[in-house]
CSV table of C-alpha atoms in Angstrom, one decimal:
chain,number,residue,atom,x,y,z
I,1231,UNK,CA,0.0,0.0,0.0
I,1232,UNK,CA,1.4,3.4,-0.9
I,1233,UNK,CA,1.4,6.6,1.7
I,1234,UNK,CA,-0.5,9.0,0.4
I,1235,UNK,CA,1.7,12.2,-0.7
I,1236,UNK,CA,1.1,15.1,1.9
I,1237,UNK,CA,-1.1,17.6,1.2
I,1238,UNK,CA,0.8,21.2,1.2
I,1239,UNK,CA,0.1,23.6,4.5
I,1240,UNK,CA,-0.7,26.7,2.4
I,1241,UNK,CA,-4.3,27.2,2.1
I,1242,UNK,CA,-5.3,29.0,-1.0
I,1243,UNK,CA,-9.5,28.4,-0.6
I,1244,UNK,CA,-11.5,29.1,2.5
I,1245,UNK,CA,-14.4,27.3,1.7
I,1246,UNK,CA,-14.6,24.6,-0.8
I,1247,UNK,CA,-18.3,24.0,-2.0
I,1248,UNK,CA,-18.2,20.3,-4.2
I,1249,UNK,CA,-21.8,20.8,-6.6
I,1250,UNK,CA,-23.5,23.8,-7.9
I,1251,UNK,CA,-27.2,21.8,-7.9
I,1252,UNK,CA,-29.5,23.7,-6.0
I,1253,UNK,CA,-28.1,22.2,-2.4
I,1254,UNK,CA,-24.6,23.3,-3.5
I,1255,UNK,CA,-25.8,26.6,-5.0
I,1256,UNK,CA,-27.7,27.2,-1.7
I,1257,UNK,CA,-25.2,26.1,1.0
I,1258,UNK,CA,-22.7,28.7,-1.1
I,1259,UNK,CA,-25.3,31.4,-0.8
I,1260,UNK,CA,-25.8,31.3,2.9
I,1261,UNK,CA,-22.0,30.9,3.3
I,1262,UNK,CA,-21.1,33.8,1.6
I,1263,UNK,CA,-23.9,35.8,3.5
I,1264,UNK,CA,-21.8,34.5,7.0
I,1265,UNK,CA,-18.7,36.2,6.1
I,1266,UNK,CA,-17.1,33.4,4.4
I,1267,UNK,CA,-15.3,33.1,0.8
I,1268,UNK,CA,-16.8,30.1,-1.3
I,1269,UNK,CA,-15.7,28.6,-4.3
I,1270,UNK,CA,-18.0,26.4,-5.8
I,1271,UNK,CA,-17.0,23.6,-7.9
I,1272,UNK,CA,-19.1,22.0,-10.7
I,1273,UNK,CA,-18.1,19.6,-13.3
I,1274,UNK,CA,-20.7,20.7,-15.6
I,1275,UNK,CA,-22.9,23.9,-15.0
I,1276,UNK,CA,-24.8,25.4,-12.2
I,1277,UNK,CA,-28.2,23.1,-11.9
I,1278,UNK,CA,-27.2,20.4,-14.6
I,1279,UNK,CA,-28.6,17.4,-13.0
I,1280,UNK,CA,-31.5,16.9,-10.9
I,1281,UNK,CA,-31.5,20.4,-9.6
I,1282,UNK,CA,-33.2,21.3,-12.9
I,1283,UNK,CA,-35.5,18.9,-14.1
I,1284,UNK,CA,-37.5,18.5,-10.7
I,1285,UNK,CA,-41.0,19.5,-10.2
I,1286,UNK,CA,-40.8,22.1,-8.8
I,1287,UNK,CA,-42.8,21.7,-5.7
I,1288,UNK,CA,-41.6,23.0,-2.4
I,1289,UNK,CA,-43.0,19.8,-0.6
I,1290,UNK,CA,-42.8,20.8,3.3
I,1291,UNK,CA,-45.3,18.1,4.6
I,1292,UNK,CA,-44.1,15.2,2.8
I,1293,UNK,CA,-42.6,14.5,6.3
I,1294,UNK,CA,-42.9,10.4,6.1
I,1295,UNK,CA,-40.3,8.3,5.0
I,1296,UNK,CA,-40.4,6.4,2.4
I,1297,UNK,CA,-39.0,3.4,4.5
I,1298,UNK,CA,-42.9,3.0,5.3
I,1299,UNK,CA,-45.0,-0.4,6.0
I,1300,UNK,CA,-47.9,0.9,3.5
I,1301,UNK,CA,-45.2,1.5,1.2
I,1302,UNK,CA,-43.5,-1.7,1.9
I,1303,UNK,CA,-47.1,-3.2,1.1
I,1304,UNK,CA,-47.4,-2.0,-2.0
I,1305,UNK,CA,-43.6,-2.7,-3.1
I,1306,UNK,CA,-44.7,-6.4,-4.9
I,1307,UNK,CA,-47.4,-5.3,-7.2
I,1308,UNK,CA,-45.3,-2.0,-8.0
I,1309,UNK,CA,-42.4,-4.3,-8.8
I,1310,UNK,CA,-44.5,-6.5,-11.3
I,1311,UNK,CA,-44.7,-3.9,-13.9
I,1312,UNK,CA,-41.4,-3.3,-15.1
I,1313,UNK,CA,-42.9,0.5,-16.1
I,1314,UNK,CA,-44.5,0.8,-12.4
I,1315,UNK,CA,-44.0,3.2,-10.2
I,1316,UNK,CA,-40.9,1.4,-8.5
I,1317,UNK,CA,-38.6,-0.4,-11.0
I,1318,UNK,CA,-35.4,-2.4,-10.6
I,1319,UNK,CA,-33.3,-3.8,-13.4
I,1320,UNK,CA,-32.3,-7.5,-13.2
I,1321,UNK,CA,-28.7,-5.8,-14.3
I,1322,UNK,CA,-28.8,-4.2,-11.0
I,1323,UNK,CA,-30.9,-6.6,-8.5
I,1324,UNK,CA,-27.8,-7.5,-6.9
I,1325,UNK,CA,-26.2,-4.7,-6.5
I,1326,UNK,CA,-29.1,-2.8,-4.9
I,1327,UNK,CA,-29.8,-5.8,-2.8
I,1328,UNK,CA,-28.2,-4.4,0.3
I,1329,UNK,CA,-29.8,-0.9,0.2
I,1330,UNK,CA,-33.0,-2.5,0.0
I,1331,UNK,CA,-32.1,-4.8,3.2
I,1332,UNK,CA,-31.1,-1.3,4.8
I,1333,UNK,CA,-34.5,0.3,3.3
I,1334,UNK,CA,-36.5,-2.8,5.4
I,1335,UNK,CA,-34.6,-2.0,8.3
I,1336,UNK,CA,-35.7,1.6,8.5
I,1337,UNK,CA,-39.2,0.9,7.6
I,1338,UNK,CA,-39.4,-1.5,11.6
I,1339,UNK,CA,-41.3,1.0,14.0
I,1340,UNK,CA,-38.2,2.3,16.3
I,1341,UNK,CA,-36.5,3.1,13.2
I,1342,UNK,CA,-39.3,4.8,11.1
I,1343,UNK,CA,-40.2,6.8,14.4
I,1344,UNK,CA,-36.7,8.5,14.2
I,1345,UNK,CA,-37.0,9.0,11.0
I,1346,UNK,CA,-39.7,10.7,10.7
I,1347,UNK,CA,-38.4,12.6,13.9
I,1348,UNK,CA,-35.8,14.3,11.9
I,1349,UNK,CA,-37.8,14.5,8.8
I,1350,UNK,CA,-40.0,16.7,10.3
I,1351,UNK,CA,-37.6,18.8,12.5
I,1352,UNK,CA,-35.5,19.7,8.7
I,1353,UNK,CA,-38.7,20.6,7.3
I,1354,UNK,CA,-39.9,23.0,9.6
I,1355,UNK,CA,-36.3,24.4,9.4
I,1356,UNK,CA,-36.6,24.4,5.5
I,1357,UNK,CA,-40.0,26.0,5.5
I,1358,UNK,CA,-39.0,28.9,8.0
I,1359,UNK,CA,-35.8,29.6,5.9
I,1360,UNK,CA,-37.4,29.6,2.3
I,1361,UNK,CA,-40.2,31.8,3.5
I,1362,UNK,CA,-37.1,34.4,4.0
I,1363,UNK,CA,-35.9,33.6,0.8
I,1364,UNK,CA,-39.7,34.5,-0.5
I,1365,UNK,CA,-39.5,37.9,1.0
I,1366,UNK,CA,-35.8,38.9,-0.9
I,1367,UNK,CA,-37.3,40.9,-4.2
I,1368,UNK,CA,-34.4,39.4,-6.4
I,1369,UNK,CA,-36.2,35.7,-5.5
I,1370,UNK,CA,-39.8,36.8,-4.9
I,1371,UNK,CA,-40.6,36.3,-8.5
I,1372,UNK,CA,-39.4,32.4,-9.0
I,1373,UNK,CA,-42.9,31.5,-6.2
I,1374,UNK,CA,-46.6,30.6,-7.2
I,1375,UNK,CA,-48.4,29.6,-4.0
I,1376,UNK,CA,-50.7,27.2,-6.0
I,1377,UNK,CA,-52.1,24.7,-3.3
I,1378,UNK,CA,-51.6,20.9,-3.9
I,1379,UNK,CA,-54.0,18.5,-4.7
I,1380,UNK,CA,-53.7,15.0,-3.6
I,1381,UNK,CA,-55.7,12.2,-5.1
I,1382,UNK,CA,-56.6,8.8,-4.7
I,1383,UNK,CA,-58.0,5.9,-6.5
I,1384,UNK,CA,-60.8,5.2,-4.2
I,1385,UNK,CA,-61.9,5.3,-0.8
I,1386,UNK,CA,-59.7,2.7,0.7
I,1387,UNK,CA,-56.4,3.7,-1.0
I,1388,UNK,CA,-56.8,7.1,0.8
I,1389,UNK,CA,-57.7,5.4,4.1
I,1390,UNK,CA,-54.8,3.2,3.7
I,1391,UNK,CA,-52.5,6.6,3.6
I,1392,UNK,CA,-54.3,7.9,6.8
I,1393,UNK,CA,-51.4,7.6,8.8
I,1394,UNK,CA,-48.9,9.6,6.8
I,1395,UNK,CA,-51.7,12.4,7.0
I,1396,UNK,CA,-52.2,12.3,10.8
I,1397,UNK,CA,-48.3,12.1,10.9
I,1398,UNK,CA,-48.6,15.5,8.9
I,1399,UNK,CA,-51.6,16.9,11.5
I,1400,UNK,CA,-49.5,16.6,14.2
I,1401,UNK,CA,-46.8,18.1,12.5
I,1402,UNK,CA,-48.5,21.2,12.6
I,1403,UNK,CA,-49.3,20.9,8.4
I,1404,UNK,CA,-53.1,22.5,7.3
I,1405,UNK,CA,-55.0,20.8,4.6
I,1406,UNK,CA,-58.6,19.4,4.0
I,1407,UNK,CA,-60.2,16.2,2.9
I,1408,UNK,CA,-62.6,16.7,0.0
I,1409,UNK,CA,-64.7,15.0,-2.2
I,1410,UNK,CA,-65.8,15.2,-5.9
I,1411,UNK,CA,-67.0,17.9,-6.2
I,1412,UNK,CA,-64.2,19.6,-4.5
I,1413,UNK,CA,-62.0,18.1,-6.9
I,1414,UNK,CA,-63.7,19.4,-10.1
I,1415,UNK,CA,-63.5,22.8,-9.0
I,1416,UNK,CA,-60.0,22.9,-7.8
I,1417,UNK,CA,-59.2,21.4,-11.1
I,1418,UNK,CA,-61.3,21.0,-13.8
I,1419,UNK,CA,-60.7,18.0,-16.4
I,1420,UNK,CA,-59.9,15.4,-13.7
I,1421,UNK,CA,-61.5,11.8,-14.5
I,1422,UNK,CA,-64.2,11.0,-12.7
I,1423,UNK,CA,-62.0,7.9,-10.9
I,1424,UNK,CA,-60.7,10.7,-8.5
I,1425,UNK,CA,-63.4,11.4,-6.1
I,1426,UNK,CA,-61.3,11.2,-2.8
I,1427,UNK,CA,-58.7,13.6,-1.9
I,1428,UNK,CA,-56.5,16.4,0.2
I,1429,UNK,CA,-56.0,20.0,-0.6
I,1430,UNK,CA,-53.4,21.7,1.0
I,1431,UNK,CA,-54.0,25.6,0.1
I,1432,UNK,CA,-50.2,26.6,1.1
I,1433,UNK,CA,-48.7,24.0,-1.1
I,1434,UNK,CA,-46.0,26.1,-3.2
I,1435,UNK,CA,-44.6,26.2,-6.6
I,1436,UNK,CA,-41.4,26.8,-7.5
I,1437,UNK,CA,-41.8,28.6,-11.4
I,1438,UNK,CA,-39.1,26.9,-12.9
I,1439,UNK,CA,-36.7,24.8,-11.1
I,1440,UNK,CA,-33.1,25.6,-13.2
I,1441,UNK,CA,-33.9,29.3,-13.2
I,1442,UNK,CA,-34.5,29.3,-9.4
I,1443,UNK,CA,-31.1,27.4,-8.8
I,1444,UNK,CA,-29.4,29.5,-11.4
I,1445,UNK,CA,-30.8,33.0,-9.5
I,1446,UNK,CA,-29.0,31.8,-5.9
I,1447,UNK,CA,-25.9,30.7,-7.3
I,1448,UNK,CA,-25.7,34.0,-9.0
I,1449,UNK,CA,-27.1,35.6,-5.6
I,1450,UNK,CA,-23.7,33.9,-4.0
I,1451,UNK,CA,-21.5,35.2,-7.4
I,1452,UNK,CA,-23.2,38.6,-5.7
I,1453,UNK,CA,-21.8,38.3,-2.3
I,1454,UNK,CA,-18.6,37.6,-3.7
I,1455,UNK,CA,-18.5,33.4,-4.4
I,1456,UNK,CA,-16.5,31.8,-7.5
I,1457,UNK,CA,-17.6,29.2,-9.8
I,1458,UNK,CA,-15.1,27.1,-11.3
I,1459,UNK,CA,-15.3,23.9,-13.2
I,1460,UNK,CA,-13.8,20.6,-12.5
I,1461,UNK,CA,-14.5,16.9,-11.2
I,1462,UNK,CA,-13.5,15.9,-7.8
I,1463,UNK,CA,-11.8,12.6,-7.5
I,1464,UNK,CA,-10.5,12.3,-3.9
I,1465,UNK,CA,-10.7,14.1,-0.7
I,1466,UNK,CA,-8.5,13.9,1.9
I,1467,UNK,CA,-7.9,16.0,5.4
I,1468,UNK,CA,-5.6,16.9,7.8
I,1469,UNK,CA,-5.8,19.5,10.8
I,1470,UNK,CA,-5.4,22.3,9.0
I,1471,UNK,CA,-7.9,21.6,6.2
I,1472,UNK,CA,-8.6,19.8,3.4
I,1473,UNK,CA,-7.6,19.0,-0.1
I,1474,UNK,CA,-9.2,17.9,-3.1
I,1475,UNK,CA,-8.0,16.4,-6.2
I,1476,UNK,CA,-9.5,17.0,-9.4
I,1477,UNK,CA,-9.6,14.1,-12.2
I,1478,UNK,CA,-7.0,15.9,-14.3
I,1479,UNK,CA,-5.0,16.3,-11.6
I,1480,UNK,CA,-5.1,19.6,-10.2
I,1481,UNK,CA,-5.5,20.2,-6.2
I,1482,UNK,CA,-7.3,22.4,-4.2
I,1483,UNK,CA,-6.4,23.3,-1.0
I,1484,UNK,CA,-9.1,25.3,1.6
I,1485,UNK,CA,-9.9,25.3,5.1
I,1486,UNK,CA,-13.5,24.0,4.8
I,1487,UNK,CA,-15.4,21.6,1.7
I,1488,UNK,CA,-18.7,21.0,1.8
I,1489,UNK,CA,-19.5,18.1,0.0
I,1490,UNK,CA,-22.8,18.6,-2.0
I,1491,UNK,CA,-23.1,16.6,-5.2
I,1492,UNK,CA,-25.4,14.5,-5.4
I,1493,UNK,CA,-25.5,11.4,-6.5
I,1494,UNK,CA,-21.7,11.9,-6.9
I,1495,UNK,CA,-20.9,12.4,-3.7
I,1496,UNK,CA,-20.3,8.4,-2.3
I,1497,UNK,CA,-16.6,8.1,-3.5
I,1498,UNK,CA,-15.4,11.2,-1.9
I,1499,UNK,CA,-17.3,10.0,1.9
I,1500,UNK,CA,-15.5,6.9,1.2
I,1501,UNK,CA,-12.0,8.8,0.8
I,1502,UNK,CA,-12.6,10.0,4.2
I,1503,UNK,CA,-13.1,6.2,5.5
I,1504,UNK,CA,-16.9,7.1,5.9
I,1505,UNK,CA,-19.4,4.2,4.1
I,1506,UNK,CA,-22.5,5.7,3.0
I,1507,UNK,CA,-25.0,3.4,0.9
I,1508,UNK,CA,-26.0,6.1,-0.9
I,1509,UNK,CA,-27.6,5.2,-4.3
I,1510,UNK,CA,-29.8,7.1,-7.1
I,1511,UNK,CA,-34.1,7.1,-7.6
I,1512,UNK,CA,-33.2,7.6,-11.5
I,1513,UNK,CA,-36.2,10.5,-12.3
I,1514,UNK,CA,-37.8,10.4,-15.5
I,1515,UNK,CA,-40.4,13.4,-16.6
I,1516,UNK,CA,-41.8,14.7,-19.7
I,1517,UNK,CA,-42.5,18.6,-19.8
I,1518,UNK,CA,-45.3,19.5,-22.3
I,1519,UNK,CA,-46.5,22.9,-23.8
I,1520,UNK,CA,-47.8,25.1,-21.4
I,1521,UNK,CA,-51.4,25.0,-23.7
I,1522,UNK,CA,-51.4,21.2,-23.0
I,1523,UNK,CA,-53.9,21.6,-20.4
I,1524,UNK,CA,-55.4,24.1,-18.2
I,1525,UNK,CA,-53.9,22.9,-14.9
I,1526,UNK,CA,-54.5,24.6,-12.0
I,1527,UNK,CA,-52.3,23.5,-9.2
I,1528,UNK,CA,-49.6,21.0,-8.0
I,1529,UNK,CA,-51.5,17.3,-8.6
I,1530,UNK,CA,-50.0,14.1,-6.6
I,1531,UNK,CA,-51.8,10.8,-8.3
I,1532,UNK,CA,-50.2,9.4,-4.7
I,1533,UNK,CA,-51.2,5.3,-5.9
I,1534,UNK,CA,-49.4,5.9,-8.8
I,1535,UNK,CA,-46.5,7.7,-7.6
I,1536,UNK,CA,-45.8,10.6,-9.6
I,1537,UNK,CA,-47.1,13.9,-10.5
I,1538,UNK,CA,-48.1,16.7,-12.9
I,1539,UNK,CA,-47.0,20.6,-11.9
I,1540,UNK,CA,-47.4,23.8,-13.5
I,1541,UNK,CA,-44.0,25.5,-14.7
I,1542,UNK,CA,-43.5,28.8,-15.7
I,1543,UNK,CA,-42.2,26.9,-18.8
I,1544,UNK,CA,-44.7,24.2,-19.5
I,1545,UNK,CA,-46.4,20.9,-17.2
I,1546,UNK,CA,-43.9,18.4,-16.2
I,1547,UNK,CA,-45.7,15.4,-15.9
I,1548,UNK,CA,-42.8,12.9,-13.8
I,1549,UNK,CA,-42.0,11.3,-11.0
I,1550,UNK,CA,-41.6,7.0,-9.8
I,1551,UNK,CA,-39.1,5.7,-9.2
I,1552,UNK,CA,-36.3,3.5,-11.1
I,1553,UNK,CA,-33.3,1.8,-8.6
I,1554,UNK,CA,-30.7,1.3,-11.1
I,1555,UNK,CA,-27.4,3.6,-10.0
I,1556,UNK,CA,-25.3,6.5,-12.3
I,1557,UNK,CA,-24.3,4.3,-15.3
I,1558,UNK,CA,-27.6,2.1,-16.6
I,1559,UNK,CA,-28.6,3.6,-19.7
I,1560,UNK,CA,-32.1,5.7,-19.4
I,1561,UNK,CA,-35.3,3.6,-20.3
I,1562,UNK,CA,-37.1,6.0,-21.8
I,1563,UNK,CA,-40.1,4.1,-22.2
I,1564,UNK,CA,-40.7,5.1,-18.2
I,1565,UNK,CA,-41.5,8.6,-19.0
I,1566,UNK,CA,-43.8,7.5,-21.8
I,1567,UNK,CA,-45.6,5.4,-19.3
I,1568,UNK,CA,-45.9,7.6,-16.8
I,1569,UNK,CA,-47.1,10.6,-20.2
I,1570,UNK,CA,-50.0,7.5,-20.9
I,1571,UNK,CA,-51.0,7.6,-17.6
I,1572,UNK,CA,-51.5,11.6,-17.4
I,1573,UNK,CA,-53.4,11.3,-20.2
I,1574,UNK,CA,-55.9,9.1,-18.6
I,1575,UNK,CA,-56.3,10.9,-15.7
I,1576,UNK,CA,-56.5,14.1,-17.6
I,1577,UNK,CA,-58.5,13.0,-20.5
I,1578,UNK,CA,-57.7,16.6,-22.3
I,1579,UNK,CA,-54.3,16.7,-21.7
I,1580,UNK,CA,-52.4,16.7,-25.2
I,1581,UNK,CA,-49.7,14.7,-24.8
I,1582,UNK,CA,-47.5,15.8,-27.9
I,1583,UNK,CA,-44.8,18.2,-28.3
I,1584,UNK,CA,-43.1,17.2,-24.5
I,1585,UNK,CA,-39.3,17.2,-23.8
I,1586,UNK,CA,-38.5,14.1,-22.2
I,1587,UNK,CA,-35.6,14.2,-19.2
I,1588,UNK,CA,-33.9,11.6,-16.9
I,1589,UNK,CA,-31.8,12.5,-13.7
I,1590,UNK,CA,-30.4,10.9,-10.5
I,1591,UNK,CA,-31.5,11.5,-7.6
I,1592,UNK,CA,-29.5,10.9,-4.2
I,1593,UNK,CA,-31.2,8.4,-2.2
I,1594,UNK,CA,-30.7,7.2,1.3
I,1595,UNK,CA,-32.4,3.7,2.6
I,1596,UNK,CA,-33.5,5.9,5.4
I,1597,UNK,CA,-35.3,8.9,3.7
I,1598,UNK,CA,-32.9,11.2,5.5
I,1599,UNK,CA,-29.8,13.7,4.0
I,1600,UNK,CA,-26.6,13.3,5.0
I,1601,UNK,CA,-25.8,16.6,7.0
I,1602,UNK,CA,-22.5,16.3,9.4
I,1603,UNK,CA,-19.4,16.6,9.6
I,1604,UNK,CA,-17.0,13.8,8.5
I,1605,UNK,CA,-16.5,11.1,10.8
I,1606,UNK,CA,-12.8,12.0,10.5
I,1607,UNK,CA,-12.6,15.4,9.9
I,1608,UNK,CA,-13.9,18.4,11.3
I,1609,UNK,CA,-13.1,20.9,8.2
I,1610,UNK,CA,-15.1,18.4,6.0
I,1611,UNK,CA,-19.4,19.1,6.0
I,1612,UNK,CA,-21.6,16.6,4.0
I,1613,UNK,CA,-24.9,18.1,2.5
I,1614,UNK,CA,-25.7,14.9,0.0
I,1615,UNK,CA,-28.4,12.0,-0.1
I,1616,UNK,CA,-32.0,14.1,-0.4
I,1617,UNK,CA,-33.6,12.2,-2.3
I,1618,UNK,CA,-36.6,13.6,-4.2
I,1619,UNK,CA,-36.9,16.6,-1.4
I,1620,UNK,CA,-33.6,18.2,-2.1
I,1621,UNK,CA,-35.0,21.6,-3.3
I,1622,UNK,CA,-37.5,21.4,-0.5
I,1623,UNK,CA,-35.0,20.9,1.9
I,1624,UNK,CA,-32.3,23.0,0.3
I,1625,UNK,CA,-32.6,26.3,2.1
I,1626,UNK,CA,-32.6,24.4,5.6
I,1627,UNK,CA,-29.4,22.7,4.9
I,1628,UNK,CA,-27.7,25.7,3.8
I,1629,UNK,CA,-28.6,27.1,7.5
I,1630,UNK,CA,-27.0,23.7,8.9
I,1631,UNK,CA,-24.0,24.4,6.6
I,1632,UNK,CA,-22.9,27.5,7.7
I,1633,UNK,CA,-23.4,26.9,11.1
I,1634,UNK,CA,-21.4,23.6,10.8
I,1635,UNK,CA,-18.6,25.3,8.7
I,1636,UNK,CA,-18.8,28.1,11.5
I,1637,UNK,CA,-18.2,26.0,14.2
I,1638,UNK,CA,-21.7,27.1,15.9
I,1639,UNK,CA,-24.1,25.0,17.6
I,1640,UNK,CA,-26.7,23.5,14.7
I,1641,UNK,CA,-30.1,24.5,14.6
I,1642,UNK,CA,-31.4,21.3,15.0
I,1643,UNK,CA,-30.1,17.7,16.1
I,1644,UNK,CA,-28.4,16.4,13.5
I,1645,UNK,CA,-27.6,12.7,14.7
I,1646,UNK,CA,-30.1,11.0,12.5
I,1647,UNK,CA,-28.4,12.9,9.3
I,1648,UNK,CA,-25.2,11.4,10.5
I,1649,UNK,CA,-23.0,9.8,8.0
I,1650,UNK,CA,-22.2,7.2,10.7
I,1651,UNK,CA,-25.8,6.3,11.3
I,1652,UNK,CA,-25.9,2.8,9.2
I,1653,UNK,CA,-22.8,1.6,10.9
I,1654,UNK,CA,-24.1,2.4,14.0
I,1655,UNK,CA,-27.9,0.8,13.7
């Protein structure tokens, strides 16, 4: 085994920000608010993955694992249809076969409880820090409060799902069970299948998702952050700081690195001795024409897994689920299925003309973000794993950042988003 070369003493970066999606973009932001000097570091450009081609939705209340037992229960009949709303690829059974093990372990009652502990906890965080970010002028512009409609195939489906809503009651989250009738006047055009439902009038949208992550990384370039472009290959630490190396070599030196890319970001935990099973929910959507459909308001077909949103730029109709890691080839025919679906449920949607997309999304067995310092280093912060909530959650783990990259006391517990966790339990 060869010593690794040491890294130099000089520090030429204060703080190192891996990833310019919108968790990257965002953690840079409130960084460069504190007082500190952030270069952010993107292999491709600000927003270029999942960060863009999201829905949109700012989805506070979606507090409840996935690691569930009425998901769990629905896991064998989803898996049947390869285009379903959860999809694994033979090619990669095996390989996902211990996240899934990890996935059953979270959804046993001591562990779910926790879970949705922290779940809840970040969220109210996010919330209170993106309602700030809605009062800034420059950002103002990028919210539509639209409400969010929830919809189920039938009476017992939405029973079924009563405990994620109580869940949300308790959590202090307002919405309202409606009916039919309800349902045809929030939205018009719905098929008649959808007569049970929730509304949730605050539900928010976000008016197009690359835009939005583009105007904060350029709110950070304000304050004074750089952008430069490269791909981090290793990280390694030592008291004074950290360095990373680049794949063509190069390395940066700075007294902080966050590490906030993604999907990406498991090799450069392990370089640090820390073993996080992170893997991707590969995201497919279609976004139509914005005449495709008069749609109202965010819509949640919650038995089918995925949804339809209104963009400044069109309805992104996207959503499920596909376990199958960074280098699978897309299956396009996902998006198509879940296009043919929409257009059942919204018998005048016109499904032609859409842009199709695919994009990974960081996923944890446990529903929860990585958020910590590295088990070995205290100039190293993760901000990775968030799953389909990471614009939701973005503005609340910028807060945890910059506090953890300050050295001040977090502003809520952060053992459950401990990189450590899965050793531990």
């Amino acid at each position: 085994m060869t010593t690794p070369t040491p890294a130099p003493s000089d520090i030429d970066i204060d703080v190192l920000v891996i990833g310019a999606g919108i968790i990257g973009a965002m953690a840079a932001c409130y960084l460069q608010r504190a007082g500190r000097s952030v270069v952010l570091l993107e292999r491709e450009a600000v927003a270029a993955g999942a960060s863009a081609g999201n829905a949109g939705i700012l989805a506070f209340p979606e507090i409840t694992p996935m690691a569930a037992p009425d998901l769990l229960r629905k896991v064998p009949r989803w898996l049947a249809d390869p285009l379903g709303p959860l999809a694994i690829r033979p090619a990669y059974a095996l390989r996902i076969a211990p996240w899934l093990w990890r996935f059953w372990r979270a959804s046993q009652p001591q562990a779910q409880a926790r879970a949705l502990a922290a779940q809840t906890a970040l969220m109210h965080l996010a919330q209170a820090e993106m309602a700030a970010l809605m009062a800034l002028p420059t950002l103002a512009p990028h919210f539509r409060q639209t409400g969010t409609l929830d919809l189920y195939d039938s009476a017992a489906s939405l029973q079924a799902a009563q405990p994620a809503w109580a869940a949300r009651a308790r959590a202090g989250f307002a919405f309202e069970r409606i009916g039919r009738a309800d349902i045809e006047r929030l939205q018009p055009g719905l098929a008649p299948r959808f007569a049970h439902g929730y509304f949730s009038p605050a539900g928010t949208q976000i008016q197009e998702p690359r835009r939005f992550a583009e105007a904060i990384a350029e709110l950070a370039r304000h304050h004074g952050a750089q952008v430069r472009h490269g791909t981090a290959t290793h990280l390694a630490a030592d008291a004074q700081g950290a360095t990373v190396t680049l794949a063509d070599g190069q390395r940066l030196r700075a007294r902080a690195v966050v590490v906030a890319c993604g999907a990406w970001s498991r090799p450069l935990a392990a370089s640090l001795g820390d073993a996080v099973p992170l893997d991707t929910e590969r995201g497919y959507n279609t976004t139509l024409p914005l005449q495709a459909f008069e749609l109202q308001r965010q819509l949640y077909f919650n038995d089918h897994a995925f949804v339809v949103t209104p963009l400044a730029t069109g309805i992104r109709v996207g959503g499920a689920v596909e376990l199958g890691g960074l280098t699978l080839p897309p299956n396009p025919a996902r998006a198509q299925a879940l296009l043919a679906k929409a257009g059942q449920f919204l018998p005048g949607l016109d499904t032609r003309g859409g842009q199709s997309w695919m994009g990974f999304r960081p996923s944890l067995p446990d529903s929860l973000p990585v958020i910590g310092h590295a088990s070995r280093s205290r100039h190293v912060v993760y901000a990775f794993g968030h799953g389909h909530l990471g614009l939701t959650q973005s503005a609340g783990t910028a807060r945890l950042v910059a506090e953890l990259v300050g050295g001040q006391p977090p502003s809520i517990v952060l053992d459950a988003f401990s990189a450590t966790r899965f050793a531990r339990h």
